[in-house]
Amino acid sequence: MQDQLPLADLAHLRELAARSAAVSQDCNCRASDSSGWISLPLSLPETQLDDIATLIVDPYDEPTFTEYHPDGTRYASPQAPIAPRWYPYNRCNIARCTRCGRHYLRYMEAGGYFVDRRIRALDAPQRIIDAQ
């Protein structure tokens, strides 16, 4: 449950991204390119991900749905910034692959008729920004 997970600050988020980028072990968690947001691939069972922290500041507050793209990137772009106060990062938990130790951002996209678990690799510390 996210209200029991520690809140990750920018320094912790960057540290996890750097650790993840340093993992060189082959793993099925890398079977799909998740450098930008994707649906959780079938090659990565959800049970292989262990939530270790959250970016959700207040689970009872409705955070913004506004995205942050100052350089014209888009939601699924691998170059899109990771801005914790902005959508979808403000709804994310941070998970660790139990096999290789890589880290991922993940959240659940819910529409009127669907639920989609989304994931993005957390392995680019230079993309993490403190956007107000």
mmCIF file of N, CA and C in Angstrom:
data_model
loop_
_atom_site.group_PDB
_atom_site.id
_atom_site.type_symbol
_atom_site.label_atom_id
_atom_site.label_comp_id
_atom_site.label_asym_id
_atom_site.label_seq_id
_atom_site.Cartn_x
_atom_site.Cartn_y
_atom_site.Cartn_z
ATOM 1 N N MET A 1 0.833 -1.180 0.000
ATOM 2 C CA MET A 1 0.000 0.000 0.000
ATOM 3 C C MET A 1 0.875 1.241 0.000
ATOM 4 N N GLN A 2 0.578 2.249 -0.870
ATOM 5 C CA GLN A 2 1.456 3.391 -0.999
ATOM 6 C C GLN A 2 1.543 4.255 0.253
ATOM 7 N N ASP A 3 0.501 4.286 1.115
ATOM 8 C CA ASP A 3 0.586 5.116 2.309
ATOM 9 C C ASP A 3 1.557 4.533 3.332
ATOM 10 N N GLN A 4 2.028 3.316 3.110
ATOM 11 C CA GLN A 4 3.016 2.711 3.986
ATOM 12 C C GLN A 4 4.413 2.739 3.372
ATOM 13 N N LEU A 5 4.510 3.159 2.128
ATOM 14 C CA LEU A 5 5.808 3.247 1.462
ATOM 15 C C LEU A 5 6.462 4.580 1.788
ATOM 16 N N PRO A 6 7.793 4.600 1.886
ATOM 17 C CA PRO A 6 8.457 5.875 2.117
ATOM 18 C C PRO A 6 8.342 6.779 0.884
ATOM 19 N N LEU A 7 8.208 8.066 1.121
ATOM 20 C CA LEU A 7 8.158 9.049 0.052
ATOM 21 C C LEU A 7 9.577 9.305 -0.442
ATOM 22 N N ALA A 8 9.797 9.123 -1.733
ATOM 23 C CA ALA A 8 11.134 9.332 -2.311
ATOM 24 C C ALA A 8 11.315 10.806 -2.668
ATOM 25 N N ASP A 9 12.401 11.400 -2.197
ATOM 26 C CA ASP A 9 12.727 12.758 -2.605
ATOM 27 C C ASP A 9 13.600 12.684 -3.869
ATOM 28 N N LEU A 10 13.967 13.831 -4.421
ATOM 29 C CA LEU A 10 14.735 13.849 -5.668
ATOM 30 C C LEU A 10 16.084 13.147 -5.536
ATOM 31 N N ALA A 11 16.758 13.337 -4.432
ATOM 32 C CA ALA A 11 18.066 12.704 -4.241
ATOM 33 C C ALA A 11 17.931 11.183 -4.243
ATOM 34 N N HIS A 12 16.929 10.674 -3.545
ATOM 35 C CA HIS A 12 16.709 9.225 -3.500
ATOM 36 C C HIS A 12 16.328 8.702 -4.882
ATOM 37 N N LEU A 13 15.473 9.420 -5.580
ATOM 38 C CA LEU A 13 15.046 9.032 -6.920
ATOM 39 C C LEU A 13 16.256 8.962 -7.864
ATOM 40 N N ARG A 14 17.118 9.957 -7.795
ATOM 41 C CA ARG A 14 18.327 9.959 -8.645
ATOM 42 C C ARG A 14 19.268 8.818 -8.274
ATOM 43 N N GLU A 15 19.383 8.543 -6.995
ATOM 44 C CA GLU A 15 20.232 7.440 -6.544
ATOM 45 C C GLU A 15 19.711 6.103 -7.078
ATOM 46 N N LEU A 16 18.410 5.884 -6.994
ATOM 47 C CA LEU A 16 17.823 4.644 -7.509
ATOM 48 C C LEU A 16 18.001 4.539 -9.019
ATOM 49 N N ALA A 17 17.859 5.655 -9.720
ATOM 50 C CA ALA A 17 18.043 5.652 -11.174
ATOM 51 C C ALA A 17 19.488 5.325 -11.534
ATOM 52 N N ALA A 18 20.442 5.875 -10.804
ATOM 53 C CA ALA A 18 21.858 5.595 -11.066
ATOM 54 C C ALA A 18 22.174 4.137 -10.779
ATOM 55 N N ARG A 19 21.641 3.613 -9.691
ATOM 56 C CA ARG A 19 21.851 2.192 -9.370
ATOM 57 C C ARG A 19 21.277 1.296 -10.467
ATOM 58 N N SER A 20 20.095 1.641 -10.919
ATOM 59 C CA SER A 20 19.432 0.859 -11.952
ATOM 60 C C SER A 20 20.217 0.914 -13.266
ATOM 61 N N ALA A 21 20.727 2.080 -13.621
ATOM 62 C CA ALA A 21 21.500 2.240 -14.854
ATOM 63 C C ALA A 21 22.781 1.415 -14.817
ATOM 64 N N ALA A 22 23.292 1.147 -13.629
ATOM 65 C CA ALA A 22 24.544 0.394 -13.488
ATOM 66 C C ALA A 22 24.349 -1.122 -13.577
ATOM 67 N N VAL A 23 23.104 -1.591 -13.532
ATOM 68 C CA VAL A 23 22.849 -3.039 -13.611
ATOM 69 C C VAL A 23 23.120 -3.506 -15.036
ATOM 70 N N SER A 24 23.975 -4.507 -15.176
ATOM 71 C CA SER A 24 24.299 -5.027 -16.510
ATOM 72 C C SER A 24 23.774 -6.440 -16.741
ATOM 73 N N GLN A 25 23.214 -7.037 -15.731
ATOM 74 C CA GLN A 25 22.687 -8.397 -15.807
ATOM 75 C C GLN A 25 21.502 -8.475 -16.779
ATOM 76 N N ASP A 26 21.477 -9.517 -17.603
ATOM 77 C CA ASP A 26 20.316 -9.768 -18.453
ATOM 78 C C ASP A 26 19.136 -10.150 -17.571
ATOM 79 N N CYS A 27 17.940 -9.700 -17.977
ATOM 80 C CA CYS A 27 16.749 -10.007 -17.195
ATOM 81 C C CYS A 27 15.530 -9.867 -18.097
ATOM 82 N N ASN A 28 14.513 -10.650 -17.839
ATOM 83 C CA ASN A 28 13.292 -10.559 -18.621
ATOM 84 C C ASN A 28 12.570 -9.221 -18.430
ATOM 85 N N CYS A 29 12.921 -8.473 -17.395
ATOM 86 C CA CYS A 29 12.292 -7.168 -17.193
ATOM 87 C C CYS A 29 12.687 -6.183 -18.293
ATOM 88 N N ARG A 30 13.723 -6.507 -19.057
ATOM 89 C CA ARG A 30 14.189 -5.663 -20.147
ATOM 90 C C ARG A 30 13.773 -6.177 -21.522
ATOM 91 N N ALA A 31 12.868 -7.158 -21.570
ATOM 92 C CA ALA A 31 12.438 -7.715 -22.850
ATOM 93 C C ALA A 31 11.711 -6.678 -23.710
ATOM 94 N N SER A 32 11.061 -5.719 -23.090
ATOM 95 C CA SER A 32 10.388 -4.630 -23.803
ATOM 96 C C SER A 32 11.082 -3.323 -23.461
ATOM 97 N N ASP A 33 11.137 -2.420 -24.427
ATOM 98 C CA ASP A 33 11.754 -1.114 -24.202
ATOM 99 C C ASP A 33 10.820 -0.263 -23.348
ATOM 100 N N SER A 34 11.207 -0.021 -22.122
ATOM 101 C CA SER A 34 10.391 0.787 -21.211
ATOM 102 C C SER A 34 11.090 2.096 -20.862
ATOM 103 N N SER A 35 11.900 2.607 -21.791
ATOM 104 C CA SER A 35 12.565 3.884 -21.548
ATOM 105 C C SER A 35 11.570 5.046 -21.562
ATOM 106 N N GLY A 36 10.405 4.824 -22.171
ATOM 107 C CA GLY A 36 9.262 5.728 -22.095
ATOM 108 C C GLY A 36 8.108 4.927 -21.519
ATOM 109 N N TRP A 37 6.999 5.566 -21.208
ATOM 110 C CA TRP A 37 5.865 4.860 -20.615
ATOM 111 C C TRP A 37 5.290 3.826 -21.569
ATOM 112 N N ILE A 38 5.069 2.609 -21.057
ATOM 113 C CA ILE A 38 4.432 1.529 -21.803
ATOM 114 C C ILE A 38 3.476 0.790 -20.865
ATOM 115 N N SER A 39 2.591 0.001 -21.446
ATOM 116 C CA SER A 39 1.775 -0.902 -20.641
ATOM 117 C C SER A 39 2.681 -1.990 -20.092
ATOM 118 N N LEU A 40 2.407 -2.458 -18.893
ATOM 119 C CA LEU A 40 3.211 -3.514 -18.297
ATOM 120 C C LEU A 40 3.250 -4.697 -19.267
ATOM 121 N N PRO A 41 4.437 -5.070 -19.750
ATOM 122 C CA PRO A 41 4.513 -6.151 -20.737
ATOM 123 C C PRO A 41 4.247 -7.525 -20.122
ATOM 124 N N LEU A 42 3.746 -8.416 -20.931
ATOM 125 C CA LEU A 42 3.481 -9.782 -20.464
ATOM 126 C C LEU A 42 4.764 -10.486 -20.037
ATOM 127 N N SER A 43 5.897 -10.058 -20.583
ATOM 128 C CA SER A 43 7.182 -10.669 -20.229
ATOM 129 C C SER A 43 7.625 -10.326 -18.808
ATOM 130 N N LEU A 44 6.944 -9.375 -18.173
ATOM 131 C CA LEU A 44 7.303 -8.945 -16.820
ATOM 132 C C LEU A 44 6.116 -9.153 -15.883
ATOM 133 N N PRO A 45 6.080 -10.284 -15.191
ATOM 134 C CA PRO A 45 4.971 -10.515 -14.255
ATOM 135 C C PRO A 45 4.992 -9.484 -13.127
ATOM 136 N N GLU A 46 3.834 -9.012 -12.775
ATOM 137 C CA GLU A 46 3.745 -8.010 -11.709
ATOM 138 C C GLU A 46 4.342 -8.516 -10.401
ATOM 139 N N THR A 47 4.299 -9.807 -10.184
ATOM 140 C CA THR A 47 4.862 -10.386 -8.964
ATOM 141 C C THR A 47 6.385 -10.271 -8.915
ATOM 142 N N GLN A 48 7.002 -9.923 -10.037
ATOM 143 C CA GLN A 48 8.455 -9.743 -10.101
ATOM 144 C C GLN A 48 8.864 -8.329 -9.698
ATOM 145 N N LEU A 49 7.888 -7.476 -9.434
ATOM 146 C CA LEU A 49 8.151 -6.096 -9.029
ATOM 147 C C LEU A 49 7.759 -5.904 -7.580
ATOM 148 N N ASP A 50 8.657 -5.316 -6.816
ATOM 149 C CA ASP A 50 8.432 -5.067 -5.398
ATOM 150 C C ASP A 50 8.439 -3.560 -5.166
ATOM 151 N N ASP A 51 7.306 -2.991 -4.773
ATOM 152 C CA ASP A 51 7.249 -1.553 -4.497
ATOM 153 C C ASP A 51 8.124 -1.223 -3.298
ATOM 154 N N ILE A 52 8.993 -0.223 -3.477
ATOM 155 C CA ILE A 52 9.924 0.141 -2.404
ATOM 156 C C ILE A 52 9.762 1.582 -1.932
ATOM 157 N N ALA A 53 9.109 2.427 -2.735
ATOM 158 C CA ALA A 53 8.921 3.834 -2.372
ATOM 159 C C ALA A 53 7.785 4.388 -3.223
ATOM 160 N N THR A 54 7.401 5.609 -2.929
ATOM 161 C CA THR A 54 6.325 6.246 -3.679
ATOM 162 C C THR A 54 6.662 7.691 -3.993
ATOM 163 N N LEU A 55 6.014 8.228 -5.010
ATOM 164 C CA LEU A 55 6.077 9.657 -5.322
ATOM 165 C C LEU A 55 4.745 10.327 -4.997
ATOM 166 N N ILE A 56 3.804 9.553 -4.467
ATOM 167 C CA ILE A 56 2.482 10.068 -4.107
ATOM 168 C C ILE A 56 2.599 10.773 -2.757
ATOM 169 N N VAL A 57 2.489 12.080 -2.793
ATOM 170 C CA VAL A 57 2.661 12.885 -1.582
ATOM 171 C C VAL A 57 1.524 12.653 -0.596
ATOM 172 N N ASP A 58 0.282 12.714 -1.073
ATOM 173 C CA ASP A 58 -0.882 12.525 -0.218
ATOM 174 C C ASP A 58 -1.868 11.621 -0.949
ATOM 175 N N PRO A 59 -2.051 10.379 -0.494
ATOM 176 C CA PRO A 59 -2.928 9.448 -1.201
ATOM 177 C C PRO A 59 -4.402 9.861 -1.184
ATOM 178 N N TYR A 60 -4.763 10.850 -0.377
ATOM 179 C CA TYR A 60 -6.146 11.304 -0.288
ATOM 180 C C TYR A 60 -6.397 12.582 -1.078
ATOM 181 N N ASP A 61 -5.356 13.114 -1.680
ATOM 182 C CA ASP A 61 -5.446 14.324 -2.487
ATOM 183 C C ASP A 61 -5.542 13.936 -3.961
ATOM 184 N N GLU A 62 -6.207 14.730 -4.757
ATOM 185 C CA GLU A 62 -6.305 14.487 -6.200
ATOM 186 C C GLU A 62 -5.219 15.325 -6.890
ATOM 187 N N PRO A 63 -4.105 14.688 -7.272
ATOM 188 C CA PRO A 63 -3.022 15.444 -7.903
ATOM 189 C C PRO A 63 -3.381 15.858 -9.333
ATOM 190 N N THR A 64 -2.612 16.757 -9.879
ATOM 191 C CA THR A 64 -2.861 17.277 -11.220
ATOM 192 C C THR A 64 -2.723 16.201 -12.297
ATOM 193 N N PHE A 65 -3.449 16.388 -13.387
ATOM 194 C CA PHE A 65 -3.304 15.550 -14.568
ATOM 195 C C PHE A 65 -2.469 16.266 -15.629
ATOM 196 N N THR A 66 -1.942 17.417 -15.285
ATOM 197 C CA THR A 66 -1.130 18.185 -16.225
ATOM 198 C C THR A 66 0.251 17.566 -16.324
ATOM 199 N N GLU A 67 0.713 17.399 -17.561
ATOM 200 C CA GLU A 67 2.049 16.852 -17.805
ATOM 201 C C GLU A 67 3.055 17.993 -17.939
ATOM 202 N N TYR A 68 4.319 17.668 -17.758
ATOM 203 C CA TYR A 68 5.393 18.661 -17.842
ATOM 204 C C TYR A 68 6.321 18.296 -19.006
ATOM 205 N N HIS A 69 6.262 19.109 -20.067
ATOM 206 C CA HIS A 69 7.077 18.864 -21.260
ATOM 207 C C HIS A 69 7.616 20.187 -21.813
ATOM 208 N N PRO A 70 8.565 20.822 -21.130
ATOM 209 C CA PRO A 70 9.045 22.130 -21.579
ATOM 210 C C PRO A 70 9.795 22.086 -22.910
ATOM 211 N N ASP A 71 10.311 20.946 -23.295
ATOM 212 C CA ASP A 71 11.071 20.851 -24.546
ATOM 213 C C ASP A 71 10.279 20.161 -25.651
ATOM 214 N N GLY A 72 8.965 20.081 -25.506
ATOM 215 C CA GLY A 72 8.124 19.531 -26.547
ATOM 216 C C GLY A 72 8.074 18.011 -26.610
ATOM 217 N N THR A 73 8.552 17.329 -25.565
ATOM 218 C CA THR A 73 8.447 15.875 -25.533
ATOM 219 C C THR A 73 6.990 15.496 -25.330
ATOM 220 N N ARG A 74 6.734 14.202 -25.356
ATOM 221 C CA ARG A 74 5.379 13.704 -25.130
ATOM 222 C C ARG A 74 5.411 12.634 -24.051
ATOM 223 N N TYR A 75 4.243 12.224 -23.600
ATOM 224 C CA TYR A 75 4.070 11.255 -22.517
ATOM 225 C C TYR A 75 4.971 10.031 -22.659
ATOM 226 N N ALA A 76 4.974 9.365 -23.799
ATOM 227 C CA ALA A 76 5.692 8.101 -23.973
ATOM 228 C C ALA A 76 7.130 8.278 -24.460
ATOM 229 N N SER A 77 7.577 9.491 -24.593
ATOM 230 C CA SER A 77 8.925 9.746 -25.099
ATOM 231 C C SER A 77 9.994 9.351 -24.083
ATOM 232 N N PRO A 78 11.020 8.608 -24.520
ATOM 233 C CA PRO A 78 12.134 8.282 -23.621
ATOM 234 C C PRO A 78 12.882 9.531 -23.135
ATOM 235 N N GLN A 79 12.774 10.631 -23.881
ATOM 236 C CA GLN A 79 13.451 11.873 -23.497
ATOM 237 C C GLN A 79 12.600 12.749 -22.569
ATOM 238 N N ALA A 80 11.373 12.342 -22.304
ATOM 239 C CA ALA A 80 10.502 13.138 -21.438
ATOM 240 C C ALA A 80 11.096 13.234 -20.034
ATOM 241 N N PRO A 81 11.008 14.417 -19.438
ATOM 242 C CA PRO A 81 11.543 14.560 -18.082
ATOM 243 C C PRO A 81 10.721 13.777 -17.063
ATOM 244 N N ILE A 82 11.384 13.382 -16.008
ATOM 245 C CA ILE A 82 10.715 12.756 -14.866
ATOM 246 C C ILE A 82 10.550 13.866 -13.831
ATOM 247 N N ALA A 83 9.332 14.395 -13.774
ATOM 248 C CA ALA A 83 9.014 15.536 -12.912
ATOM 249 C C ALA A 83 8.001 15.069 -11.862
ATOM 250 N N PRO A 84 8.461 14.734 -10.659
ATOM 251 C CA PRO A 84 7.605 14.104 -9.650
ATOM 252 C C PRO A 84 6.320 14.840 -9.286
ATOM 253 N N ARG A 85 6.259 16.146 -9.440
ATOM 254 C CA ARG A 85 5.037 16.880 -9.084
ATOM 255 C C ARG A 85 3.992 16.867 -10.197
ATOM 256 N N TRP A 86 4.357 16.349 -11.348
ATOM 257 C CA TRP A 86 3.501 16.394 -12.535
ATOM 258 C C TRP A 86 3.040 14.992 -12.911
ATOM 259 N N TYR A 87 1.949 14.937 -13.696
ATOM 260 C CA TYR A 87 1.385 13.686 -14.162
ATOM 261 C C TYR A 87 2.309 13.019 -15.181
ATOM 262 N N PRO A 88 2.449 11.718 -15.140
ATOM 263 C CA PRO A 88 1.857 10.723 -14.254
ATOM 264 C C PRO A 88 2.721 10.412 -13.029
ATOM 265 N N TYR A 89 3.852 11.088 -12.905
ATOM 266 C CA TYR A 89 4.802 10.760 -11.822
ATOM 267 C C TYR A 89 4.204 10.989 -10.446
ATOM 268 N N ASN A 90 3.302 11.966 -10.329
ATOM 269 C CA ASN A 90 2.664 12.252 -9.043
ATOM 270 C C ASN A 90 1.695 11.151 -8.610
ATOM 271 N N ARG A 91 1.557 10.101 -9.421
ATOM 272 C CA ARG A 91 0.697 8.956 -9.103
ATOM 273 C C ARG A 91 1.492 7.651 -9.067
ATOM 274 N N CYS A 92 2.812 7.762 -9.016
ATOM 275 C CA CYS A 92 3.679 6.588 -9.178
ATOM 276 C C CYS A 92 4.223 6.027 -7.874
ATOM 277 N N ASN A 93 4.419 4.721 -7.917
ATOM 278 C CA ASN A 93 5.267 4.040 -6.952
ATOM 279 C C ASN A 93 6.559 3.687 -7.670
ATOM 280 N N ILE A 94 7.577 3.443 -6.892
ATOM 281 C CA ILE A 94 8.857 2.990 -7.426
ATOM 282 C C ILE A 94 8.988 1.524 -7.059
ATOM 283 N N ALA A 95 9.239 0.704 -8.072
ATOM 284 C CA ALA A 95 9.345 -0.734 -7.863
ATOM 285 C C ALA A 95 10.737 -1.214 -8.251
ATOM 286 N N ARG A 96 11.159 -2.283 -7.612
ATOM 287 C CA ARG A 96 12.446 -2.915 -7.916
ATOM 288 C C ARG A 96 12.170 -4.303 -8.471
ATOM 289 N N CYS A 97 12.875 -4.660 -9.535
ATOM 290 C CA CYS A 97 12.784 -6.008 -10.077
ATOM 291 C C CYS A 97 13.451 -6.951 -9.077
ATOM 292 N N THR A 98 12.740 -7.996 -8.696
ATOM 293 C CA THR A 98 13.267 -8.922 -7.686
ATOM 294 C C THR A 98 14.361 -9.826 -8.244
ATOM 295 N N ARG A 99 14.518 -9.864 -9.555
ATOM 296 C CA ARG A 99 15.557 -10.708 -10.152
ATOM 297 C C ARG A 99 16.876 -9.981 -10.376
ATOM 298 N N CYS A 100 16.815 -8.741 -10.843
ATOM 299 C CA CYS A 100 18.065 -8.057 -11.213
ATOM 300 C C CYS A 100 18.317 -6.771 -10.433
ATOM 301 N N GLY A 101 17.304 -6.228 -9.790
ATOM 302 C CA GLY A 101 17.482 -5.018 -8.990
ATOM 303 C C GLY A 101 17.243 -3.716 -9.736
ATOM 304 N N ARG A 102 16.849 -3.772 -11.008
ATOM 305 C CA ARG A 102 16.535 -2.531 -11.722
ATOM 306 C C ARG A 102 15.286 -1.906 -11.108
ATOM 307 N N HIS A 103 15.176 -0.585 -11.288
ATOM 308 C CA HIS A 103 14.046 0.155 -10.725
ATOM 309 C C HIS A 103 13.136 0.674 -11.831
ATOM 310 N N TYR A 104 11.862 0.756 -11.494
ATOM 311 C CA TYR A 104 10.836 1.199 -12.426
ATOM 312 C C TYR A 104 9.865 2.129 -11.729
ATOM 313 N N LEU A 105 9.331 3.056 -12.491
ATOM 314 C CA LEU A 105 8.196 3.858 -12.058
ATOM 315 C C LEU A 105 6.959 3.142 -12.563
ATOM 316 N N ARG A 106 5.913 3.112 -11.759
ATOM 317 C CA ARG A 106 4.688 2.475 -12.244
ATOM 318 C C ARG A 106 3.461 3.096 -11.583
ATOM 319 N N TYR A 107 2.375 3.062 -12.341
ATOM 320 C CA TYR A 107 1.092 3.546 -11.849
ATOM 321 C C TYR A 107 -0.011 2.853 -12.634
ATOM 322 N N MET A 108 -1.240 3.029 -12.198
ATOM 323 C CA MET A 108 -2.371 2.418 -12.877
ATOM 324 C C MET A 108 -3.185 3.498 -13.576
ATOM 325 N N GLU A 109 -3.300 3.376 -14.875
ATOM 326 C CA GLU A 109 -4.126 4.269 -15.685
ATOM 327 C C GLU A 109 -5.536 3.695 -15.670
ATOM 328 N N ALA A 110 -6.511 4.493 -15.296
ATOM 329 C CA ALA A 110 -7.883 4.004 -15.227
ATOM 330 C C ALA A 110 -8.782 4.930 -16.017
ATOM 331 N N GLY A 111 -9.489 4.343 -16.967
ATOM 332 C CA GLY A 111 -10.451 5.090 -17.757
ATOM 333 C C GLY A 111 -11.847 4.574 -17.466
ATOM 334 N N GLY A 112 -12.799 5.023 -18.240
ATOM 335 C CA GLY A 112 -14.177 4.617 -18.024
ATOM 336 C C GLY A 112 -14.406 3.122 -18.164
ATOM 337 N N TYR A 113 -13.655 2.478 -19.058
ATOM 338 C CA TYR A 113 -13.899 1.068 -19.334
ATOM 339 C C TYR A 113 -12.650 0.209 -19.253
ATOM 340 N N PHE A 114 -11.575 0.726 -18.722
ATOM 341 C CA PHE A 114 -10.348 -0.057 -18.721
ATOM 342 C C PHE A 114 -9.454 0.308 -17.534
ATOM 343 N N VAL A 115 -8.551 -0.590 -17.246
ATOM 344 C CA VAL A 115 -7.471 -0.352 -16.291
ATOM 345 C C VAL A 115 -6.212 -0.837 -16.982
ATOM 346 N N ASP A 116 -5.171 -0.014 -16.960
ATOM 347 C CA ASP A 116 -3.921 -0.366 -17.627
ATOM 348 C C ASP A 116 -2.765 -0.047 -16.687
ATOM 349 N N ARG A 117 -1.989 -1.052 -16.367
ATOM 350 C CA ARG A 117 -0.816 -0.835 -15.527
ATOM 351 C C ARG A 117 0.310 -0.346 -16.428
ATOM 352 N N ARG A 118 0.864 0.807 -16.101
ATOM 353 C CA ARG A 118 1.901 1.426 -16.913
ATOM 354 C C ARG A 118 3.220 1.407 -16.160
ATOM 355 N N ILE A 119 4.304 1.388 -16.934
ATOM 356 C CA ILE A 119 5.626 1.262 -16.350
ATOM 357 C C ILE A 119 6.625 2.073 -17.177
ATOM 358 N N ARG A 120 7.629 2.615 -16.503
ATOM 359 C CA ARG A 120 8.739 3.302 -17.162
ATOM 360 C C ARG A 120 10.012 2.973 -16.395
ATOM 361 N N ALA A 121 11.054 2.634 -17.127
ATOM 362 C CA ALA A 121 12.340 2.338 -16.492
ATOM 363 C C ALA A 121 12.848 3.575 -15.759
ATOM 364 N N LEU A 122 13.382 3.362 -14.588
ATOM 365 C CA LEU A 122 13.999 4.435 -13.813
ATOM 366 C C LEU A 122 15.506 4.205 -13.886
ATOM 367 N N ASP A 123 16.111 4.676 -14.975
ATOM 368 C CA ASP A 123 17.539 4.430 -15.184
ATOM 369 C C ASP A 123 18.245 5.613 -15.854
ATOM 370 N N ALA A 124 17.625 6.775 -15.796
ATOM 371 C CA ALA A 124 18.219 7.965 -16.402
ATOM 372 C C ALA A 124 18.168 9.116 -15.391
ATOM 373 N N PRO A 125 19.121 9.151 -14.459
ATOM 374 C CA PRO A 125 19.076 10.187 -13.416
ATOM 375 C C PRO A 125 19.084 11.609 -13.978
ATOM 376 N N GLN A 126 19.659 11.798 -15.162
ATOM 377 C CA GLN A 126 19.717 13.127 -15.750
ATOM 378 C C GLN A 126 18.341 13.636 -16.193
ATOM 379 N N ARG A 127 17.374 12.760 -16.295
ATOM 380 C CA ARG A 127 16.016 13.161 -16.705
ATOM 381 C C ARG A 127 15.159 13.599 -15.515
ATOM 382 N N ILE A 128 15.607 13.344 -14.311
ATOM 383 C CA ILE A 128 14.838 13.675 -13.108
ATOM 384 C C ILE A 128 15.043 15.152 -12.797
ATOM 385 N N ILE A 129 13.932 15.887 -12.761
ATOM 386 C CA ILE A 129 14.021 17.339 -12.551
ATOM 387 C C ILE A 129 13.056 17.783 -11.444
ATOM 388 N N ASP A 130 13.382 18.904 -10.855
ATOM 389 C CA ASP A 130 12.561 19.496 -9.797
ATOM 390 C C ASP A 130 11.751 20.621 -10.409
ATOM 391 N N ALA A 131 10.698 20.279 -11.131
ATOM 392 C CA ALA A 131 9.860 21.279 -11.794
ATOM 393 C C ALA A 131 8.724 21.694 -10.862
ATOM 394 N N GLN A 132 8.567 22.978 -10.679
ATOM 395 C CA GLN A 132 7.512 23.504 -9.803
ATOM 396 C C GLN A 132 6.196 23.593 -10.501
#
